[in-house]
PDB file of C-alpha atoms in Angstrom:
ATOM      1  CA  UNK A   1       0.000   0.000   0.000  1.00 80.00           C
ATOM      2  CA  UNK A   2       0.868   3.837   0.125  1.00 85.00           C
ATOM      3  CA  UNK A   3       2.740   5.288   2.813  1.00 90.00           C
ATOM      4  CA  UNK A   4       5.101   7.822   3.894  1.00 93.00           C
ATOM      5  CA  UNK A   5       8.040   7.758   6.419  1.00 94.00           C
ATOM      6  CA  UNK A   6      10.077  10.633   8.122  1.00 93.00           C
ATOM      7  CA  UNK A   7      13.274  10.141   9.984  1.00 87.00           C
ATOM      8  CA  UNK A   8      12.034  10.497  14.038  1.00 84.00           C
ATOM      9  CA  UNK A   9      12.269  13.446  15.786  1.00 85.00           C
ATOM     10  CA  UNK A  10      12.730  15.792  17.962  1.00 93.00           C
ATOM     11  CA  UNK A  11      15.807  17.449  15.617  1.00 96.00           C
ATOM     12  CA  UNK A  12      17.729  20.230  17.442  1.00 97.00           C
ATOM     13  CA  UNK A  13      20.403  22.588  15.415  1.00 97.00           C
ATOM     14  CA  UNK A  14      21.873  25.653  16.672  1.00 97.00           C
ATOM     15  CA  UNK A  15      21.452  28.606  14.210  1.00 97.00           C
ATOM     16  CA  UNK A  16      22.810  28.471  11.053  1.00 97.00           C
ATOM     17  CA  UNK A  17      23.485  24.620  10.837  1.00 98.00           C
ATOM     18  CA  UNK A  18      22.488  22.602   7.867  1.00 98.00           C
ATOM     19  CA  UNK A  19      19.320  20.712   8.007  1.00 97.00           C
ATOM     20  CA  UNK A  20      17.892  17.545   6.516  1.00 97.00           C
ATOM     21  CA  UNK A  21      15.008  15.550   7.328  1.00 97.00           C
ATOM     22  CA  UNK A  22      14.741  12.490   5.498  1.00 97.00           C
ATOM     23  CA  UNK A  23      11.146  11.531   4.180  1.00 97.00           C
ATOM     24  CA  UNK A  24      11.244   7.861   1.661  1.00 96.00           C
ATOM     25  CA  UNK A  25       7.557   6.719   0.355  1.00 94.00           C
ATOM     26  CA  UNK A  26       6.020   3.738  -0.686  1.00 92.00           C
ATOM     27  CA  UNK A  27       3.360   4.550  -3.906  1.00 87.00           C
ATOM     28  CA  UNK A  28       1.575   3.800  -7.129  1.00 81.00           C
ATOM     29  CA  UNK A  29       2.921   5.474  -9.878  1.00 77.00           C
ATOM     30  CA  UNK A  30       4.818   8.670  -9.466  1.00 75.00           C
ATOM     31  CA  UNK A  31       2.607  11.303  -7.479  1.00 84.00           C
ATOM     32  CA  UNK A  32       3.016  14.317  -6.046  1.00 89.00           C
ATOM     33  CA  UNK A  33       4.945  14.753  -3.016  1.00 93.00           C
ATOM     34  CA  UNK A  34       4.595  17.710  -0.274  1.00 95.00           C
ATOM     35  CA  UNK A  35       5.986  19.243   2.801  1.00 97.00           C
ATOM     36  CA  UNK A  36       3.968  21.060   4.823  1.00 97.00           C
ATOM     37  CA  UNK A  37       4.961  22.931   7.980  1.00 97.00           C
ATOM     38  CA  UNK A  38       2.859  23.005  11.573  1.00 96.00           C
ATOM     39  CA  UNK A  39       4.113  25.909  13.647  1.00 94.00           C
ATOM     40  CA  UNK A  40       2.940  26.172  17.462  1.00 89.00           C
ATOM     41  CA  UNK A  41      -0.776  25.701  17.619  1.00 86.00           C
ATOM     42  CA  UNK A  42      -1.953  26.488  14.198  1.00 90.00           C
ATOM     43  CA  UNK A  43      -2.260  24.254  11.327  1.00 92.00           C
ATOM     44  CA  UNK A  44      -0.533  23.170   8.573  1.00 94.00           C
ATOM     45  CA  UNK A  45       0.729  24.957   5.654  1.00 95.00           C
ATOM     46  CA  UNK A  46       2.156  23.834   2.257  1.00 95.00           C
ATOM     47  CA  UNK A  47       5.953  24.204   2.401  1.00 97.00           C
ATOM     48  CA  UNK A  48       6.846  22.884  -1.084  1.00 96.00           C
ATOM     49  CA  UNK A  49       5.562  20.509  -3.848  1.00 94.00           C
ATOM     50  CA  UNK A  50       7.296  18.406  -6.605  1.00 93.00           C
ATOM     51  CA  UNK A  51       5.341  16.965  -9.197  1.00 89.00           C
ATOM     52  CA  UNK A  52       7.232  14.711 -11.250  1.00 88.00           C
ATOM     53  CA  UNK A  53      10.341  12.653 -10.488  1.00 88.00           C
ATOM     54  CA  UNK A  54      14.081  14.990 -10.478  1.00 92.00           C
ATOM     55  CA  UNK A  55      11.587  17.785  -9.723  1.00 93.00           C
ATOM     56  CA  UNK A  56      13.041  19.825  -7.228  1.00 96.00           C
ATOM     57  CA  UNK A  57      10.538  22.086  -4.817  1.00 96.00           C
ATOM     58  CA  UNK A  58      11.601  25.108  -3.476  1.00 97.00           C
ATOM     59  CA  UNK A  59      10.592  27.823  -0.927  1.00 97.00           C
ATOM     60  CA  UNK A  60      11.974  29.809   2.196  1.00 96.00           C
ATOM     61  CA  UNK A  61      14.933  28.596   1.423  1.00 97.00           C
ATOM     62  CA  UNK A  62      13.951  25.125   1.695  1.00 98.00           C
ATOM     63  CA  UNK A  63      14.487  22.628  -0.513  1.00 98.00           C
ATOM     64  CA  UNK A  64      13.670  19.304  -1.558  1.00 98.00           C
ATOM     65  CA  UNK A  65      14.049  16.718  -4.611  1.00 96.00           C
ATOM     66  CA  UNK A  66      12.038  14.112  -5.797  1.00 94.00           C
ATOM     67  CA  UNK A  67      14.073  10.945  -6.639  1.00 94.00           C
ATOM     68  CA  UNK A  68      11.955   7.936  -7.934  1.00 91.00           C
ATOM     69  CA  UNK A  69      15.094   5.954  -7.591  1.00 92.00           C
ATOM     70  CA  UNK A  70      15.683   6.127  -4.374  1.00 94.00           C
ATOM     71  CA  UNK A  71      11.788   6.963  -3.762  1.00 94.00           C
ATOM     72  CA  UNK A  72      13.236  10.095  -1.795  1.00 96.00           C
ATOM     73  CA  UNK A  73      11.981  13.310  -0.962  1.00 97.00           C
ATOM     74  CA  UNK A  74      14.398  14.944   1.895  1.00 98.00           C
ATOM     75  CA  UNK A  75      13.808  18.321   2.681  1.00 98.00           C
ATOM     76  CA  UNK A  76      17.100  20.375   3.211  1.00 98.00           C
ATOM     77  CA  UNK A  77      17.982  24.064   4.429  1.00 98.00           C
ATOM     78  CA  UNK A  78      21.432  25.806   4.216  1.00 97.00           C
ATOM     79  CA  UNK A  79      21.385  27.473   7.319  1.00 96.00           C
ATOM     80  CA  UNK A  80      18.095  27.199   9.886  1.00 98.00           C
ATOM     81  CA  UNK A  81      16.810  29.858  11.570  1.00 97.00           C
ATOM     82  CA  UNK A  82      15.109  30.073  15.481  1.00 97.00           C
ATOM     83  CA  UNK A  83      11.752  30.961  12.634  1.00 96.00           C
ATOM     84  CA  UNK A  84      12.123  27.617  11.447  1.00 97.00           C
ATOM     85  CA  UNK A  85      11.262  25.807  14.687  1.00 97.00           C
ATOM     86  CA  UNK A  86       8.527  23.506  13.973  1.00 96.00           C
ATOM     87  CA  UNK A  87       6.840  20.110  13.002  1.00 96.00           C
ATOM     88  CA  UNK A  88       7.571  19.443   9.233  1.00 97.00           C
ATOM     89  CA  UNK A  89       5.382  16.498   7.741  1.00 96.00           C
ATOM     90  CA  UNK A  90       6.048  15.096   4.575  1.00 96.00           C
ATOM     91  CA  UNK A  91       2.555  14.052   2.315  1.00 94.00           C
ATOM     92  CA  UNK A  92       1.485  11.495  -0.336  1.00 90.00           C
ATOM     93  CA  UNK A  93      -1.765  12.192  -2.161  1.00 86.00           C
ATOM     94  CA  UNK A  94      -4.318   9.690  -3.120  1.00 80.00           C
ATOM     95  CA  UNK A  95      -5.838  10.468  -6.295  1.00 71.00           C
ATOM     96  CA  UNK A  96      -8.524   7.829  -6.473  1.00 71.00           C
ATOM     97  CA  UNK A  97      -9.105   8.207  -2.417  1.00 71.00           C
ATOM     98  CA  UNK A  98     -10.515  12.180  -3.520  1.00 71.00           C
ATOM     99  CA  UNK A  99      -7.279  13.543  -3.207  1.00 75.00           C
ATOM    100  CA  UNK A 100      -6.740  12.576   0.559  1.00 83.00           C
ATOM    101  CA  UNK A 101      -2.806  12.914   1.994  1.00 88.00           C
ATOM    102  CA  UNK A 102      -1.026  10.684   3.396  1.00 90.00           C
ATOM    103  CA  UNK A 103       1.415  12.170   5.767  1.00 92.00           C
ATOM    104  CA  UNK A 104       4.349  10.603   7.735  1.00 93.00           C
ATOM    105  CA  UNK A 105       4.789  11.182  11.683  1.00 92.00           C
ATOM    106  CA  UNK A 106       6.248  14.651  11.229  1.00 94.00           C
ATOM    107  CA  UNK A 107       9.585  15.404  12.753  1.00 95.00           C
ATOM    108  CA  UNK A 108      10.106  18.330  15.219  1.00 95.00           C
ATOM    109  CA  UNK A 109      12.678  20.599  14.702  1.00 97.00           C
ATOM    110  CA  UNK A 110      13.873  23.353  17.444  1.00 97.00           C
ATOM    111  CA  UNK A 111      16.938  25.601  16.477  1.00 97.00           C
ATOM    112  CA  UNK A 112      18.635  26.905  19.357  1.00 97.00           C
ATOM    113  CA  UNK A 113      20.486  30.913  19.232  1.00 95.00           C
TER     114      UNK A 113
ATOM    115  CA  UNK B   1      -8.288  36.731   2.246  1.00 64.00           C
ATOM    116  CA  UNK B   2      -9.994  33.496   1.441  1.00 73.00           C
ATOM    117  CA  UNK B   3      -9.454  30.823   3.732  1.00 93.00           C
ATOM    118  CA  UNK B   4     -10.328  28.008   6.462  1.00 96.00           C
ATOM    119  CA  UNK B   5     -12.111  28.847   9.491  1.00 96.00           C
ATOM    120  CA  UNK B   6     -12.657  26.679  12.217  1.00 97.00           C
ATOM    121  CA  UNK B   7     -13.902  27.287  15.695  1.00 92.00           C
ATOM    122  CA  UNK B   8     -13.880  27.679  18.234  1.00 92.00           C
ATOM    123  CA  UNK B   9      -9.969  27.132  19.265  1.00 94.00           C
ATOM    124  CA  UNK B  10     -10.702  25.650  22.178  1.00 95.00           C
ATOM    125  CA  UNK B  11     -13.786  23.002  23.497  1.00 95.00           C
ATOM    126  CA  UNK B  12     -14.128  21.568  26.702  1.00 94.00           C
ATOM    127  CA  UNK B  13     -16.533  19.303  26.911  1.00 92.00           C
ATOM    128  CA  UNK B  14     -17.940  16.574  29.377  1.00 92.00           C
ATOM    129  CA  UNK B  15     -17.467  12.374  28.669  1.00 91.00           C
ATOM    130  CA  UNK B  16     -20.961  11.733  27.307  1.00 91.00           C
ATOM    131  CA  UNK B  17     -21.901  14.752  25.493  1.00 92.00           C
ATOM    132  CA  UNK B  18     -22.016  15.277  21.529  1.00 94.00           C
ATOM    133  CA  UNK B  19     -20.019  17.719  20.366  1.00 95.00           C
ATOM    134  CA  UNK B  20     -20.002  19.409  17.262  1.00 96.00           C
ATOM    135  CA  UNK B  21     -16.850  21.253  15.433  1.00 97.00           C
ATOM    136  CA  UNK B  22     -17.637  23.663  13.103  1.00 97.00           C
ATOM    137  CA  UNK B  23     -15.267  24.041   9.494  1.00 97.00           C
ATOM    138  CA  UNK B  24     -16.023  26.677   7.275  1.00 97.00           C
ATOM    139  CA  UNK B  25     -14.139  28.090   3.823  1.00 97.00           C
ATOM    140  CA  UNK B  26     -14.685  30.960   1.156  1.00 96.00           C
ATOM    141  CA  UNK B  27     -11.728  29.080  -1.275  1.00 94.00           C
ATOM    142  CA  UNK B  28     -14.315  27.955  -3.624  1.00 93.00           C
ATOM    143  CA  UNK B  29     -13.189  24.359  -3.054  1.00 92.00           C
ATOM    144  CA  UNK B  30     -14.907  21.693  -3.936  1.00 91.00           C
ATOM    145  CA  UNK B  31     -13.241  18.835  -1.385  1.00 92.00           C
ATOM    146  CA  UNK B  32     -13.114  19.058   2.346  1.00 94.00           C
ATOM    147  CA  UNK B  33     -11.434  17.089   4.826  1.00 95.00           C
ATOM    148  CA  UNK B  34     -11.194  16.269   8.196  1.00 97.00           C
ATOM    149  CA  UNK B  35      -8.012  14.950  10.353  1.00 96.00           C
ATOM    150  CA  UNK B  36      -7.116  14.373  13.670  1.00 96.00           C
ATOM    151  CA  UNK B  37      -4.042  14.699  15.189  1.00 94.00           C
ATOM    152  CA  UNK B  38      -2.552  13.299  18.379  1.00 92.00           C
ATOM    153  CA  UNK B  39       0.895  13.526  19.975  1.00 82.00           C
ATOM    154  CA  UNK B  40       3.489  11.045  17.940  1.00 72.00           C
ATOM    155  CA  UNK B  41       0.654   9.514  15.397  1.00 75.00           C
ATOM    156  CA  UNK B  42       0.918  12.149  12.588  1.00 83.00           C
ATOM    157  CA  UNK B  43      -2.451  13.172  11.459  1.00 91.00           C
ATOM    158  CA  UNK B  44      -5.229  10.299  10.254  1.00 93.00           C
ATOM    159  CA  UNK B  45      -7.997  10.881   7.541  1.00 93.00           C
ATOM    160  CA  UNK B  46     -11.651  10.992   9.399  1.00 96.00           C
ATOM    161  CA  UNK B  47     -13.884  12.220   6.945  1.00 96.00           C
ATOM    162  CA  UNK B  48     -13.668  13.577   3.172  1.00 94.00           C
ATOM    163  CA  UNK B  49     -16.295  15.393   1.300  1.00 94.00           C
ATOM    164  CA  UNK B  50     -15.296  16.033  -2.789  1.00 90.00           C
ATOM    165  CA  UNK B  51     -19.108  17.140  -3.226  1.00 91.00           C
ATOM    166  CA  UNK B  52     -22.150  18.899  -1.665  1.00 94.00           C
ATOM    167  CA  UNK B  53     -24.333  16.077  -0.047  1.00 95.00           C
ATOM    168  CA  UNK B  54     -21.360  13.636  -0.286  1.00 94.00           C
ATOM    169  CA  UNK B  55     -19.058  12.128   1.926  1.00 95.00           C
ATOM    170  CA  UNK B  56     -17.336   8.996   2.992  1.00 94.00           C
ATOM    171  CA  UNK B  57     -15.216   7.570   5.870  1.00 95.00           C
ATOM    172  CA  UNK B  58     -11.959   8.025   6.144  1.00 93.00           C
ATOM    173  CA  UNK B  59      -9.054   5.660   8.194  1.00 91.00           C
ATOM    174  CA  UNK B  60     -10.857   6.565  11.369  1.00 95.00           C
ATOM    175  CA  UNK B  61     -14.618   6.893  11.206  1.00 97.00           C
ATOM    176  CA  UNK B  62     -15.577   5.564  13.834  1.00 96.00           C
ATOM    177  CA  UNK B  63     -17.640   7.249  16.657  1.00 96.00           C
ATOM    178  CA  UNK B  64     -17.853  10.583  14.363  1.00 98.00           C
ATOM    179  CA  UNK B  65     -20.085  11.848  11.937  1.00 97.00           C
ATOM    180  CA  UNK B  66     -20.356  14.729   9.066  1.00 98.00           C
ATOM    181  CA  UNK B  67     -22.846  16.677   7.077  1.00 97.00           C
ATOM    182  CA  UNK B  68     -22.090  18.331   3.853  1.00 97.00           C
ATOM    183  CA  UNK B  69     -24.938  20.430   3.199  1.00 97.00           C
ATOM    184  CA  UNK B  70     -23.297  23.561   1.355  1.00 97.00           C
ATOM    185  CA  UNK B  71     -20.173  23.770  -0.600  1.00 96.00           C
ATOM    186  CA  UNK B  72     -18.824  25.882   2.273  1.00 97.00           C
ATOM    187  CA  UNK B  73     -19.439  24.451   5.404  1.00 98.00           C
ATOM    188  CA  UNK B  74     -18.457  20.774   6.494  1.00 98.00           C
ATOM    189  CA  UNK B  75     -19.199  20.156  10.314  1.00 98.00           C
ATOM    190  CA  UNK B  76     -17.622  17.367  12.101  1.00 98.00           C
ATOM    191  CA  UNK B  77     -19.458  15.814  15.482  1.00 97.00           C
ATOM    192  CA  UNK B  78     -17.670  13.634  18.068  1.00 96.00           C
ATOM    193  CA  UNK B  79     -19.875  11.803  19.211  1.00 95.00           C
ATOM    194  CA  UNK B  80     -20.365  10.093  22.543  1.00 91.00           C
ATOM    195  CA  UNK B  81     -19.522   6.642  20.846  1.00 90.00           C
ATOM    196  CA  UNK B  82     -15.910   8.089  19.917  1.00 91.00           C
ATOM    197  CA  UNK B  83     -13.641   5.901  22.687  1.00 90.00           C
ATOM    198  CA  UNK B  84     -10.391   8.960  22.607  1.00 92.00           C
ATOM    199  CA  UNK B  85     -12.528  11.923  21.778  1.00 94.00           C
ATOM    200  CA  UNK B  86      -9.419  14.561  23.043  1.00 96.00           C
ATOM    201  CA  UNK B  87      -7.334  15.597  20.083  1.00 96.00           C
ATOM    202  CA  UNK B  88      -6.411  18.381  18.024  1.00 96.00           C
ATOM    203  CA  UNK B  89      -8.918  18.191  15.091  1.00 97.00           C
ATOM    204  CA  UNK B  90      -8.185  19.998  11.363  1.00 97.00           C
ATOM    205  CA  UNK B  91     -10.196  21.007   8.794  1.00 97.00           C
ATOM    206  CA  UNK B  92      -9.038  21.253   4.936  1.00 95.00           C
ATOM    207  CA  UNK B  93     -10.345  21.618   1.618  1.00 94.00           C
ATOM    208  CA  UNK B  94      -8.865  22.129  -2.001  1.00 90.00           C
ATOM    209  CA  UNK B  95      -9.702  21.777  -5.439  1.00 86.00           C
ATOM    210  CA  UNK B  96      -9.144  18.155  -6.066  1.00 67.00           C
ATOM    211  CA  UNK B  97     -10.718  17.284  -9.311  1.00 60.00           C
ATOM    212  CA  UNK B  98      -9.521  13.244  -9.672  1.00 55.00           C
ATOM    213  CA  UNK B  99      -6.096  13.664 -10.966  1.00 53.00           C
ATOM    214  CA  UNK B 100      -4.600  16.617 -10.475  1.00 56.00           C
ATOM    215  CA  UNK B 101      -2.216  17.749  -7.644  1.00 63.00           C
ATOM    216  CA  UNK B 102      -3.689  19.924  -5.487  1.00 77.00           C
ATOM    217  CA  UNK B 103      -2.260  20.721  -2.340  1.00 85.00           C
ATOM    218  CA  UNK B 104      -4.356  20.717   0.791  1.00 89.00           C
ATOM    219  CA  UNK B 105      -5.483  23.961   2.764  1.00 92.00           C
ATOM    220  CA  UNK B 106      -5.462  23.933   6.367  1.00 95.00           C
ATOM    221  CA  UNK B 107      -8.019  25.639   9.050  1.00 96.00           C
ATOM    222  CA  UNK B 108      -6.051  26.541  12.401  1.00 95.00           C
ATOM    223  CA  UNK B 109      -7.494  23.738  14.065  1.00 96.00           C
ATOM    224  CA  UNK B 110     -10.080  22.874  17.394  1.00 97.00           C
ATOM    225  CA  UNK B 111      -8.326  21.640  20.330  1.00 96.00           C
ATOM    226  CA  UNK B 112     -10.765  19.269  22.060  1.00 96.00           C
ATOM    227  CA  UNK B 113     -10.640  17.924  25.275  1.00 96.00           C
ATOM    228  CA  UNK B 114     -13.350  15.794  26.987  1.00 94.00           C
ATOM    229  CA  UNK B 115     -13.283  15.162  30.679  1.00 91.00           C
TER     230      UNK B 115
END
């Protein structure tokens, strides 16, 4: 079946490290991929998107590459900030499930001054 | 601004009771979704909509129900059958048409918690 997994949390970086949090699926086909973002209390909001494999999503500064050959979608960042402190999930959608997600366990992320 | 609006933030309610969250949008989207999330699990599908007066189950149904009675408005009860009623419940909707790629929109979210 479908599903999504994230490297386990809680990550903590001091400012300006390098991050990457690893996300690998299982899927039919080749479908979209996502990260979304959950800061403190509120929901979730679309990070990036990549539609199509060697697609590479970008935003923020974040980035992240889909690679059907290693069924990969890691989401990187040069250098964090103390903003970027949050839960990232990484999403599968289900086309013939009316577009439902399938999201991995989301990975917490605090960056320290 | 269009958007997801769900409320209220915050429901306290008693074991026993009915409760009912409310999820409204002015995106214009035809699919609506509900989630819950709970420490460690990641968030699980509870009920989809991708039409007015349609709905079905998601991964877990159970003990909750939905009405989808206007294109923007797609109310979730917990209902007193619902075993682990206190979560953090999300509302989304987007444009899904079959086969496209359409990104989910997120409400803010209802914290629930039944004592």
């Amino acid at each position: 079946g479908n599903s999504v997994t994230q490297m386990e949390g809680p990550v903590t970086l001091s400012e300006e490290a390098f991050l990457t949090i690893n996300c690998t699926y299982t899927a039919t086909g080749y479908p979209s991929l996502f990260w979304y973002v959950q800061y403190p209390g509120e929901g979730l909001q679309l990070l990036l998107k990549a539609t199509k494999a060697d697609d590479k999503g970008s935003n923020k500064g974040f980035e992240a590459t889909y690679r059907k050959e290693t069924t990969s979608f890691h989401l990187e960042k040069g250098s964090v900030q103390v903003s970027d402190s949050a839960v990232y999930f990484c999403a599968l959608p289900l086309y013939n499930q009316g577009g439902k997600l399938i999201f991995g366990q989301g990975t917490e992320l605090s960056v320290k001054p | 601004d269009g958007g997801i609006t769900q409320s209220p933030k915050y429901l306290f309610r008693k074991e026993g009771q009915n409760v009912t969250l409310s999820c409204e949008q002015n995106l214009n989207h035809d699919a609506m979704y509900w989630y819950r999330q709970d420490p460690g699990q990641g968030l699980r599908l509870i009920y989809y909509s991708q039409i007015v007066n349609d709905f079905q189950k998601g991964d877990i149904a159970e003990g909750y129900s939905v009405s989808r009675e206007k294109k923007e408005s797609f109310p979730l009860t917990v209902t007193s059958a619902q075993k682990n009623p206190t979560a953090f419940y999300l509302c989304a909707s987007s444009t899904h048409t079959g086969g496209s790629a359409s990104p989910l929109h997120f409400g803010n979210g209802t914290r629930l918690t039944v004592t």
